[in-house]
Structure formats: structure tokens, C-alpha cells
Tab-separated table of C-alpha atoms in Angstrom:
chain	number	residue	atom	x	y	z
A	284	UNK	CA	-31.117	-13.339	-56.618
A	285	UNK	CA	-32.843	-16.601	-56.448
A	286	UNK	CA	-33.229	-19.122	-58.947
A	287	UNK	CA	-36.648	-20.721	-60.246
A	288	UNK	CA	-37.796	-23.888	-58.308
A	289	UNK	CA	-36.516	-26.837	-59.629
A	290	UNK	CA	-37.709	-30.768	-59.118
A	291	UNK	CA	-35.227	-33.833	-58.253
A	292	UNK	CA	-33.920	-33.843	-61.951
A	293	UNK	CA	-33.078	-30.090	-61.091
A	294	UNK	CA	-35.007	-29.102	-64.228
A	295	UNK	CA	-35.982	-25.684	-64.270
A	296	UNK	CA	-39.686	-25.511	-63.337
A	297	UNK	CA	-41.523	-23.264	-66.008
A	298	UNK	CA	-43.607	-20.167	-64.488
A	299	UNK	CA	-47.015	-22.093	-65.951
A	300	UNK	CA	-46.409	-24.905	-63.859
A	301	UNK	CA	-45.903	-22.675	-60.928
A	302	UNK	CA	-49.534	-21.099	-62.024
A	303	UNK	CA	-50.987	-24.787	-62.599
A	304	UNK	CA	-49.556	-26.016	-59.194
A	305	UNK	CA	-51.670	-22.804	-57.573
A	306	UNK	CA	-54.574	-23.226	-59.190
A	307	UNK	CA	-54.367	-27.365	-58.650
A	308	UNK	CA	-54.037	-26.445	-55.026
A	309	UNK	CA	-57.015	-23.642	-54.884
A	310	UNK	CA	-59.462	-26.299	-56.700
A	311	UNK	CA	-58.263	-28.775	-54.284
A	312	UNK	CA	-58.864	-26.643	-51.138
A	313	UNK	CA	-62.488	-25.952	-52.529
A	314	UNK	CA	-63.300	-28.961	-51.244
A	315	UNK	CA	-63.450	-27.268	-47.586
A	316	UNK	CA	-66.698	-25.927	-48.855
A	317	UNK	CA	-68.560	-28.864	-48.724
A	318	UNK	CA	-67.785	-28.908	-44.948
A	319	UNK	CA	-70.539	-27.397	-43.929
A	320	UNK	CA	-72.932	-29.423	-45.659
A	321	UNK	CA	-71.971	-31.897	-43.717
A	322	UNK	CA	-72.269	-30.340	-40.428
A	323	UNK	CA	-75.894	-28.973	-41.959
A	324	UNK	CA	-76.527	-32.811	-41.869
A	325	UNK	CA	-75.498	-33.561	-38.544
A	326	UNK	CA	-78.039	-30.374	-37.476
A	327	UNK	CA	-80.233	-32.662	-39.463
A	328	UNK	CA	-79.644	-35.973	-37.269
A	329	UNK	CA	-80.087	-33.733	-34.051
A	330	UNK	CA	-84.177	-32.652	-35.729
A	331	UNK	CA	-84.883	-35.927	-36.497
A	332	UNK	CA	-83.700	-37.141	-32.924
A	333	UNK	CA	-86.162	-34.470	-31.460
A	334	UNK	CA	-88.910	-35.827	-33.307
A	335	UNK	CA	-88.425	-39.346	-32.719
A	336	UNK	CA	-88.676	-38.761	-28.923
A	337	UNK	CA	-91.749	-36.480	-29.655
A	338	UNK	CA	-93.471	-39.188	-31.302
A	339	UNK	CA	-91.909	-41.650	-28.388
A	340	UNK	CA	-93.825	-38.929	-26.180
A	341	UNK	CA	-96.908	-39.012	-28.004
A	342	UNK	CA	-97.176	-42.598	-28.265
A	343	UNK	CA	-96.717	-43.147	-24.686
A	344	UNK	CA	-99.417	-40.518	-23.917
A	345	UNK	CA	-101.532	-42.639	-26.174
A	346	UNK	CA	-100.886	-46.202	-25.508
A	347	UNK	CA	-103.916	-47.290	-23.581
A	348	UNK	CA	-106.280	-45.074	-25.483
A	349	UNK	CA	-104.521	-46.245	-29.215
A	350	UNK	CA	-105.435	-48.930	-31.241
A	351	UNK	CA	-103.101	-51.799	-32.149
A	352	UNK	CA	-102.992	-50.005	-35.796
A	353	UNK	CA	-102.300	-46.335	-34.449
A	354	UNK	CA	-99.075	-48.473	-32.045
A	355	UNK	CA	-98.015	-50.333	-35.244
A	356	UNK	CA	-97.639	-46.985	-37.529
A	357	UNK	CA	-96.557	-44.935	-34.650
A	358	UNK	CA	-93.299	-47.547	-34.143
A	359	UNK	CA	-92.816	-47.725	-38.095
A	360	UNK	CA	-92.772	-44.151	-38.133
A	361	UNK	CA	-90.241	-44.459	-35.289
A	362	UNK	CA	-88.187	-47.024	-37.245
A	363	UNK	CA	-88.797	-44.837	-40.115
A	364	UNK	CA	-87.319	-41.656	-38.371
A	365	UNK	CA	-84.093	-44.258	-37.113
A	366	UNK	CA	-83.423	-45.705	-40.848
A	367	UNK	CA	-83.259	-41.724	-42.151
A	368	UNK	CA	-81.003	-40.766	-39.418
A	369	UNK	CA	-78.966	-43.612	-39.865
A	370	UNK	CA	-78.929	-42.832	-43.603
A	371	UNK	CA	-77.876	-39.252	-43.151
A	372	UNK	CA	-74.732	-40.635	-40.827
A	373	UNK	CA	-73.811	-42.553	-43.858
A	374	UNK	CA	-73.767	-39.794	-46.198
A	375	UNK	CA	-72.364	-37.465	-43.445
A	376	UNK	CA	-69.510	-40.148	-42.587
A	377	UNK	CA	-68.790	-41.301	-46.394
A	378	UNK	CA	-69.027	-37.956	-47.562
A	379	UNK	CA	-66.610	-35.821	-45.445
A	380	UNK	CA	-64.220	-38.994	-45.539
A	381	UNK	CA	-64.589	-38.859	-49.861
A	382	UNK	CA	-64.386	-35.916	-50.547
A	383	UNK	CA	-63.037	-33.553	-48.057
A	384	UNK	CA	-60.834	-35.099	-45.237
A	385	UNK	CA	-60.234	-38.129	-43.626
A	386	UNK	CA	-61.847	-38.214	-40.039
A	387	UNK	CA	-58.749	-38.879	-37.525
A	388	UNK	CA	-60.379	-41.769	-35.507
A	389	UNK	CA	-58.655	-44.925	-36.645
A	390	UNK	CA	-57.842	-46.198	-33.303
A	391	UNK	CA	-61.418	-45.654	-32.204
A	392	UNK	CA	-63.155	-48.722	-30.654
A	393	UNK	CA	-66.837	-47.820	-32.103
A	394	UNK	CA	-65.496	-46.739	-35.349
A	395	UNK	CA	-67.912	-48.475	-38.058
A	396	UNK	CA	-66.046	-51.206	-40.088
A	397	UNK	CA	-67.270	-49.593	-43.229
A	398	UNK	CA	-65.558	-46.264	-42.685
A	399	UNK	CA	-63.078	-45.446	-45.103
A	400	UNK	CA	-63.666	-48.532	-47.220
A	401	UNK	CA	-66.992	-46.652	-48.807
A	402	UNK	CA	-66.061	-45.290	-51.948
A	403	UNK	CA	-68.853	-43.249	-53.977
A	404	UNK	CA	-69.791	-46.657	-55.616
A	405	UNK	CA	-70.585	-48.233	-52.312
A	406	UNK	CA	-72.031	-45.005	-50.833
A	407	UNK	CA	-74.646	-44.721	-53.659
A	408	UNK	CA	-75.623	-48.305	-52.677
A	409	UNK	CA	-75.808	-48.138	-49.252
A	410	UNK	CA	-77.939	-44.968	-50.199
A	411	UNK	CA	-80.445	-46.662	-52.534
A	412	UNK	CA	-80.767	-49.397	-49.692
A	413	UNK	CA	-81.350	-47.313	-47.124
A	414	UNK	CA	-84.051	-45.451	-49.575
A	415	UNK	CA	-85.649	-48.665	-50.356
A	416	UNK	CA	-86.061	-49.752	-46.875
A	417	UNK	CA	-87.172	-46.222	-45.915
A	418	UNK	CA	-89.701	-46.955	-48.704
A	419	UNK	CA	-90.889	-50.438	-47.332
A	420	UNK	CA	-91.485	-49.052	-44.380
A	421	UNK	CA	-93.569	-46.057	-45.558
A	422	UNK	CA	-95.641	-48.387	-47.893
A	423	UNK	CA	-96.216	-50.447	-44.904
A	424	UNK	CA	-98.188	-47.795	-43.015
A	425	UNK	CA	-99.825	-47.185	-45.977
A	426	UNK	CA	-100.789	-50.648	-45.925
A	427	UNK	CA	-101.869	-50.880	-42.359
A	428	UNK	CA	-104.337	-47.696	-42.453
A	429	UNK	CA	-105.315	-48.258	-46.118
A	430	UNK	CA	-109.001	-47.563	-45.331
A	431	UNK	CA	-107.486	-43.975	-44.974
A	432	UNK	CA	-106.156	-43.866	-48.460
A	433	UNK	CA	-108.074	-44.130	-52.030
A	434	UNK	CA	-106.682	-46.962	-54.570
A	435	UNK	CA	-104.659	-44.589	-56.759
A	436	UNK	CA	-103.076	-43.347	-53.259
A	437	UNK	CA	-102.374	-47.116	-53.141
A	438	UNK	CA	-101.368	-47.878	-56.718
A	439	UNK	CA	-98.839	-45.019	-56.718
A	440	UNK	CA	-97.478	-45.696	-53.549
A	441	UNK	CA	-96.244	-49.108	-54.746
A	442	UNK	CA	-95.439	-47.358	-58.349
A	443	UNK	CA	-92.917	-45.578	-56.444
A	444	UNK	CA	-91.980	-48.119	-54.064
A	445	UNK	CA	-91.453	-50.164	-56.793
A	446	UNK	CA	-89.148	-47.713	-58.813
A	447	UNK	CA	-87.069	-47.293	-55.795
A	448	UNK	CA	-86.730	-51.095	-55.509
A	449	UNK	CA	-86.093	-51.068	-59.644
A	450	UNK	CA	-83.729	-48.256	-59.391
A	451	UNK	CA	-81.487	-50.247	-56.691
A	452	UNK	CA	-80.952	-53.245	-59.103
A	453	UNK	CA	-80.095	-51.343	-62.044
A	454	UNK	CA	-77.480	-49.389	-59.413
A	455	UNK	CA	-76.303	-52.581	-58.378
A	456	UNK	CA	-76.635	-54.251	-62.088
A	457	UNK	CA	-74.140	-50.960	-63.349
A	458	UNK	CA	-72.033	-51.314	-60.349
A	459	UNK	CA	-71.291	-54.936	-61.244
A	460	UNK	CA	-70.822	-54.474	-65.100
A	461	UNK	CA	-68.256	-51.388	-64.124
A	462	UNK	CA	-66.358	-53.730	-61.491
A	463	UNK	CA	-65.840	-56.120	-64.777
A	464	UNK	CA	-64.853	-53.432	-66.941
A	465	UNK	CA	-62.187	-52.303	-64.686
A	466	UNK	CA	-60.847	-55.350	-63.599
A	467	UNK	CA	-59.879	-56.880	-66.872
């Protein structure tokens, strides 16, 4: 007949504990399901790669017929498509690496210096940076075909521009008052 588990102090370990320590481990292995979000996002990356080199396509197809304008918000919508994509690596890389398993590529020689050093602090500002230069460069093309767009169209754009841009200092504001509050 065996005898309950015990730990180092050979304490008898109570039959809750054993019921705790299974249900501590089944919450933990949840995190597994967030797996697949991540690869969802990658699928995401691999779309947005397509339509870049559509729009690559389209503005080569175009370039002698184009105006300087049409060139100028065809390559911000190009830059556009590269600063979401690079965004979505961020979250894909920070992400998995937070909250369900480190990635196994230490050693690697193109391994970004920022992996694993990215808690959820710095991932929700490298998030509301990216968003805010995503932002910029939508307002920009605004900008450039305004003629296309009525003033409200205009005034809203920067509205929201504007809250992004707002939204990012109070991040960074919070950040930097919880840093203080930890520290000391």
C-alpha cells in the first residue's frame, strides 16, 4: 500500500493540495489555447505579404501612366502594409513568448534583440507605436489626395490620429508612474 506524497520536510501532502496542484496545472496548460491565435496571425502576415506585392504589381503596371500623387499613396500604402506586418510579428513574437512558451532560438543569429526582454508593458508600447505610426501614415494619404475627401473626413481623421497619438502618452505616462511605484 502506498503512502500519500510527501514534500522535502516529508510532511504528508493533504488530498486538496493534490486537487489544487491538478487544477494549477490544467489552468496552466490552457495556455496552449492561445497557440493558435498566434499561428492565425502568422496566416495574417502571409495576406498582407500577398497584397503588398499586388499593390507592388499594380503600381508597376501604372508607373508611367500615374501621377506623382497616385506613386506617393501607392508606396505609403506599401509602407503602410510593411508597418502592420511588422506589428503583427511583434504581437505574434511577444505573445507566444508571454504567455505560452518560450520560442527555442537563443543561439539564432537573426534573433531580434528585443525577444524575450518584451514584457506585456513593453509589448503594449511597442503596440501603440506601431498604431500611431500606422496612423501617420494613413493621415498622410489622406493629406496628399485631400481634394478626394470633405473637411469633416479631414477633421476626424486627425481627431483620431490625434487620440491614437494621446492614447500613447498616457500609455507611456502610466507605464512610467507604475515603474516608480514598483521600484520603491
Amino acid at each position: 500500500m502506498s503512502e500519500p506524497h510527501t514534500n522535502n520536510t516529508n510532511k504528508k501532502i493533504h488530498p486538496v493540495h493534490k486537487v489544487e496542484h491538478a487544477l494549477e496545472s490544467f489552468i496552466f496548460a490552457g495556455r496552449w489555447l492561445l497557440a493558435p491565435f498566434f499561428v492565425g496571425l502568422l496566416f495574417a502576415v502571409i495576406l498582407l505579404l500577398i497584397k503588398f506585392f499586388k499593390q507592388l504589381y499594380l503600381m508597376g503596371i501604372a508607373t508611367f501612366t500615374a501621377s506623382n500623387q497616385e506613386l506617393l499613396v501607392g508606396i505609403l500604402t506599401l509602407v503602410d502594409t510593411a508597418l502592420l506586418a511588422g506589428l503583427l510579428l511583434i504581437i505574434i513574437f511577444s505573445g507566444y513568448e508571454n504567455f505560452v512558451s518560450k520560442l527555442n532560438i537563443e543561439n539564432h543569429e537573426d534573433r531580434p534583440v528585443w525577444m524575450g526582454k518584451v514584457g506585456f508593458s513593453g509589448l503594449k508600447m511597442k503596440l501603440i507605436s506601431a498604431i500611431v505610426a500606422i496612423s501617420a501614415v494613413e493621415l498622410l494619404k489622406v493629406f496628399i489626395s485631400s481634394a478626394s475627401h470633405s473637411n469633416d473626413e479631414l477633421l476626424w481623421k486627425v481627431l483620431i490620429h490625434v487620440t491614437f497619438v494621446v492614447s500613447g502618452v498616457l500609455f507611456a505616462f502610466t507605464d512610467y508612474l507604475n515603474s516608480k511605484t514598483i521600484n520603491h
